[in-house]
Amino acid sequence: METTLKLAIQKSGRLSEGSLELIKKCGISYTQTLGKLKAEAHNFPMEFLFLRDDDIPKYVANGIADVGIVGENVLAEKNEPVEKVEALGFAKCRLSIAVPRDFVYNSLDDLNGLKIATSYPQILQNYLSENQVNAHIHVISGSVEIAPSIGLAKAICDIVSSGSTLISNGLKEVEVIFRSEAALIASPKLNEVQKEVLQQLLFRIRSVRKARENKYILMNVPNESVEKVIEILPGMKSPTVMPLTTEGWSSLHSVVKEDDFWKIIAQLQEAGAQGILVIPIEKMII
Ligand code: PRT
Ligand code: ZN
């Protein structure tokens, strides 16, 4: 198949698994050879480039790749001329300022005059400037969390997910300055064919993500309770109701949001629903 769109994804790291899983769920298959930097899709006009995440915005900007999957934090930090096409909902994290546990912190003013270690000088500088804080940014490329304990800086600004890294380094989170998730980015210079392929990819991504948020639900309901159960179900459209061979009972099918499901389960049972099955949906096109 002729390649038209080159997609840059992280070679190995926190974005790799989510990126590859999404591609797979989109029905795009490829053979990855260990150690290789490139792979070609078998059934979609796409080629993959496996890169370090920090390089992805630059490569998309200069045309080595056409589209890419990267954290919004890296995208904001690198500030390359690329377009954010879609947030993808995985690799969620935040960029936060943290100080030693015994630091008496009341407000951003307490950071004035301090040295803050970070790998995100651009985002941090923008935030400090917006808030009229005068602090010194000390750029380090890794292990930012150890900076205060070795006397390199009084505070840090780093990626936080569960928060356990901060805690185990004797730090506390005091300000969230940026929220991030993986995003699909694209070069502004795509040709018409590439734009069309990107739209096809986006259509698949949205179908996969919609499906992931929703569940197919089936249950048996006594006929006299059908109306009541339908009222409880926040379904896509009106649910399907089919008679069961058992006299006086119906089978009811619908689609519910996973989050909603947990809220309504007790109400459904109370209304008389039995044999409730909740089934994952592969793709959802609406
Ligand atoms: O080698 P390469 O340069 O490609 O990878 P990398 O080491 O620079 O990045 P990687 O794989 O660590 O992260 C890639 C992207 O994943 C980041 O740019 C974020 O968008 C996103 N992400 C999501 C995270 C985290 N969660 C995360 N927890 N990136 C880093 N962390 C680190 C953080 O730096 C800190 O050391 O995890 C630690 C904090 O985690 P908690 O759970 O203890 O709070
Ligand atoms: Zn990186």
JSON list of C-alpha atoms and ligand atoms in Angstrom, two decimals, residues 10 12-15 52-54 71 73-74 91 93 120 158-165 180, ligand 1:
[
{"chain": "A", "resi": 10, "resn": "GLN", "atom": "CA", "xyz": [7.32, 7.59, 21.01]},
{"chain": "A", "resi": 12, "resn": "SER", "atom": "CA", "xyz": [9.65, 3.64, 24.24]},
{"chain": "A", "resi": 13, "resn": "GLY", "atom": "CA", "xyz": [8.15, 5.35, 27.23]},
{"chain": "A", "resi": 14, "resn": "ARG", "atom": "CA", "xyz": [4.88, 6.34, 28.81]},
{"chain": "A", "resi": 15, "resn": "LEU", "atom": "CA", "xyz": [3.21, 7.26, 25.51]},
{"chain": "A", "resi": 52, "resn": "ARG", "atom": "CA", "xyz": [11.99, 10.27, 21.39]},
{"chain": "A", "resi": 53, "resn": "ASP", "atom": "CA", "xyz": [8.95, 12.22, 22.47]},
{"chain": "A", "resi": 54, "resn": "ASP", "atom": "CA", "xyz": [10.90, 15.50, 22.76]},
{"chain": "A", "resi": 71, "resn": "GLY", "atom": "CA", "xyz": [2.12, 14.86, 25.40]},
{"chain": "A", "resi": 73, "resn": "ASN", "atom": "CA", "xyz": [3.25, 19.28, 27.97]},
{"chain": "A", "resi": 74, "resn": "VAL", "atom": "CA", "xyz": [5.97, 18.61, 25.39]},
{"chain": "A", "resi": 91, "resn": "ALA", "atom": "CA", "xyz": [-1.05, 9.62, 29.48]},
{"chain": "A", "resi": 93, "resn": "CYS", "atom": "CA", "xyz": [-0.67, 14.07, 34.01]},
{"chain": "A", "resi": 120, "resn": "TYR", "atom": "CA", "xyz": [9.95, 22.67, 31.40]},
{"chain": "A", "resi": 158, "resn": "ASP", "atom": "CA", "xyz": [7.82, 18.57, 37.30]},
{"chain": "A", "resi": 159, "resn": "ILE", "atom": "CA", "xyz": [5.31, 16.13, 35.87]},
{"chain": "A", "resi": 160, "resn": "VAL", "atom": "CA", "xyz": [3.06, 14.53, 38.47]},
{"chain": "A", "resi": 161, "resn": "SER", "atom": "CA", "xyz": [0.74, 11.62, 37.95]},
{"chain": "A", "resi": 162, "resn": "SER", "atom": "CA", "xyz": [-0.05, 9.70, 41.16]},
{"chain": "A", "resi": 163, "resn": "GLY", "atom": "CA", "xyz": [2.07, 12.03, 43.30]},
{"chain": "A", "resi": 164, "resn": "SER", "atom": "CA", "xyz": [4.07, 9.20, 44.85]},
{"chain": "A", "resi": 165, "resn": "THR", "atom": "CA", "xyz": [7.42, 10.38, 43.42]},
{"chain": "A", "resi": 180, "resn": "SER", "atom": "CA", "xyz": [-1.70, 17.38, 29.94]},
{"chain": "B", "resi": 1, "resn": "PRT", "atom": "O1", "xyz": [12.81, 8.71, 26.04]},
{"chain": "B", "resi": 1, "resn": "PRT", "atom": "P1", "xyz": [11.82, 9.79, 25.77]},
{"chain": "B", "resi": 1, "resn": "PRT", "atom": "O2", "xyz": [12.40, 11.16, 25.74]},
{"chain": "B", "resi": 1, "resn": "PRT", "atom": "O3", "xyz": [10.97, 9.48, 24.58]},
{"chain": "B", "resi": 1, "resn": "PRT", "atom": "O4", "xyz": [10.78, 9.72, 27.01]},
{"chain": "B", "resi": 1, "resn": "PRT", "atom": "P2", "xyz": [10.74, 10.57, 28.37]},
{"chain": "B", "resi": 1, "resn": "PRT", "atom": "O5", "xyz": [11.47, 9.80, 29.41]},
{"chain": "B", "resi": 1, "resn": "PRT", "atom": "O6", "xyz": [11.09, 12.00, 28.13]},
{"chain": "B", "resi": 1, "resn": "PRT", "atom": "O7", "xyz": [9.20, 10.60, 28.66]},
{"chain": "B", "resi": 1, "resn": "PRT", "atom": "P3", "xyz": [8.24, 9.56, 29.42]},
{"chain": "B", "resi": 1, "resn": "PRT", "atom": "O8", "xyz": [8.10, 8.31, 28.64]},
{"chain": "B", "resi": 1, "resn": "PRT", "atom": "O9", "xyz": [8.62, 9.46, 30.86]},
{"chain": "B", "resi": 1, "resn": "PRT", "atom": "O10", "xyz": [6.89, 10.41, 29.36]},
{"chain": "B", "resi": 1, "resn": "PRT", "atom": "C1", "xyz": [6.29, 10.72, 28.15]},
{"chain": "B", "resi": 1, "resn": "PRT", "atom": "C2", "xyz": [5.07, 11.58, 28.41]},
{"chain": "B", "resi": 1, "resn": "PRT", "atom": "O11", "xyz": [4.14, 10.86, 29.23]},
{"chain": "B", "resi": 1, "resn": "PRT", "atom": "C3", "xyz": [5.30, 12.86, 29.19]},
{"chain": "B", "resi": 1, "resn": "PRT", "atom": "O12", "xyz": [5.78, 13.91, 28.37]},
{"chain": "B", "resi": 1, "resn": "PRT", "atom": "C4", "xyz": [3.91, 13.15, 29.73]},
{"chain": "B", "resi": 1, "resn": "PRT", "atom": "O13", "xyz": [3.14, 13.79, 28.74]},
{"chain": "B", "resi": 1, "resn": "PRT", "atom": "C5", "xyz": [3.33, 11.76, 29.96]},
{"chain": "B", "resi": 1, "resn": "PRT", "atom": "N1", "xyz": [3.31, 11.33, 31.37]},
{"chain": "B", "resi": 1, "resn": "PRT", "atom": "C6", "xyz": [2.20, 10.85, 32.02]},
{"chain": "B", "resi": 1, "resn": "PRT", "atom": "C7", "xyz": [4.32, 11.32, 32.26]},
{"chain": "B", "resi": 1, "resn": "PRT", "atom": "C8", "xyz": [3.82, 10.83, 33.47]},
{"chain": "B", "resi": 1, "resn": "PRT", "atom": "N2", "xyz": [2.50, 10.53, 33.28]},
{"chain": "B", "resi": 1, "resn": "PRT", "atom": "C9", "xyz": [4.71, 10.68, 34.60]},
{"chain": "B", "resi": 1, "resn": "PRT", "atom": "N3", "xyz": [4.26, 10.24, 35.65]},
{"chain": "B", "resi": 1, "resn": "PRT", "atom": "N4", "xyz": [5.62, 11.68, 32.15]},
{"chain": "B", "resi": 1, "resn": "PRT", "atom": "C10", "xyz": [6.43, 11.54, 33.19]},
{"chain": "B", "resi": 1, "resn": "PRT", "atom": "N5", "xyz": [6.05, 11.07, 34.40]},
{"chain": "B", "resi": 1, "resn": "PRT", "atom": "C11", "xyz": [7.11, 10.95, 35.46]},
{"chain": "B", "resi": 1, "resn": "PRT", "atom": "C12", "xyz": [7.47, 12.29, 36.11]},
{"chain": "B", "resi": 1, "resn": "PRT", "atom": "O14", "xyz": [8.49, 12.93, 35.37]},
{"chain": "B", "resi": 1, "resn": "PRT", "atom": "C13", "xyz": [7.96, 11.88, 37.50]},
{"chain": "B", "resi": 1, "resn": "PRT", "atom": "O15", "xyz": [9.29, 11.48, 37.46]},
{"chain": "B", "resi": 1, "resn": "PRT", "atom": "O16", "xyz": [6.71, 10.13, 36.51]},
{"chain": "B", "resi": 1, "resn": "PRT", "atom": "C14", "xyz": [7.09, 10.68, 37.76]},
{"chain": "B", "resi": 1, "resn": "PRT", "atom": "C15", "xyz": [5.89, 11.10, 38.55]},
{"chain": "B", "resi": 1, "resn": "PRT", "atom": "O17", "xyz": [4.94, 10.08, 38.58]},
{"chain": "B", "resi": 1, "resn": "PRT", "atom": "P4", "xyz": [4.06, 9.87, 39.90]},
{"chain": "B", "resi": 1, "resn": "PRT", "atom": "O18", "xyz": [3.03, 8.86, 39.48]},
{"chain": "B", "resi": 1, "resn": "PRT", "atom": "O19", "xyz": [4.98, 9.32, 40.95]},
{"chain": "B", "resi": 1, "resn": "PRT", "atom": "O20", "xyz": [3.46, 11.19, 40.28]}
]
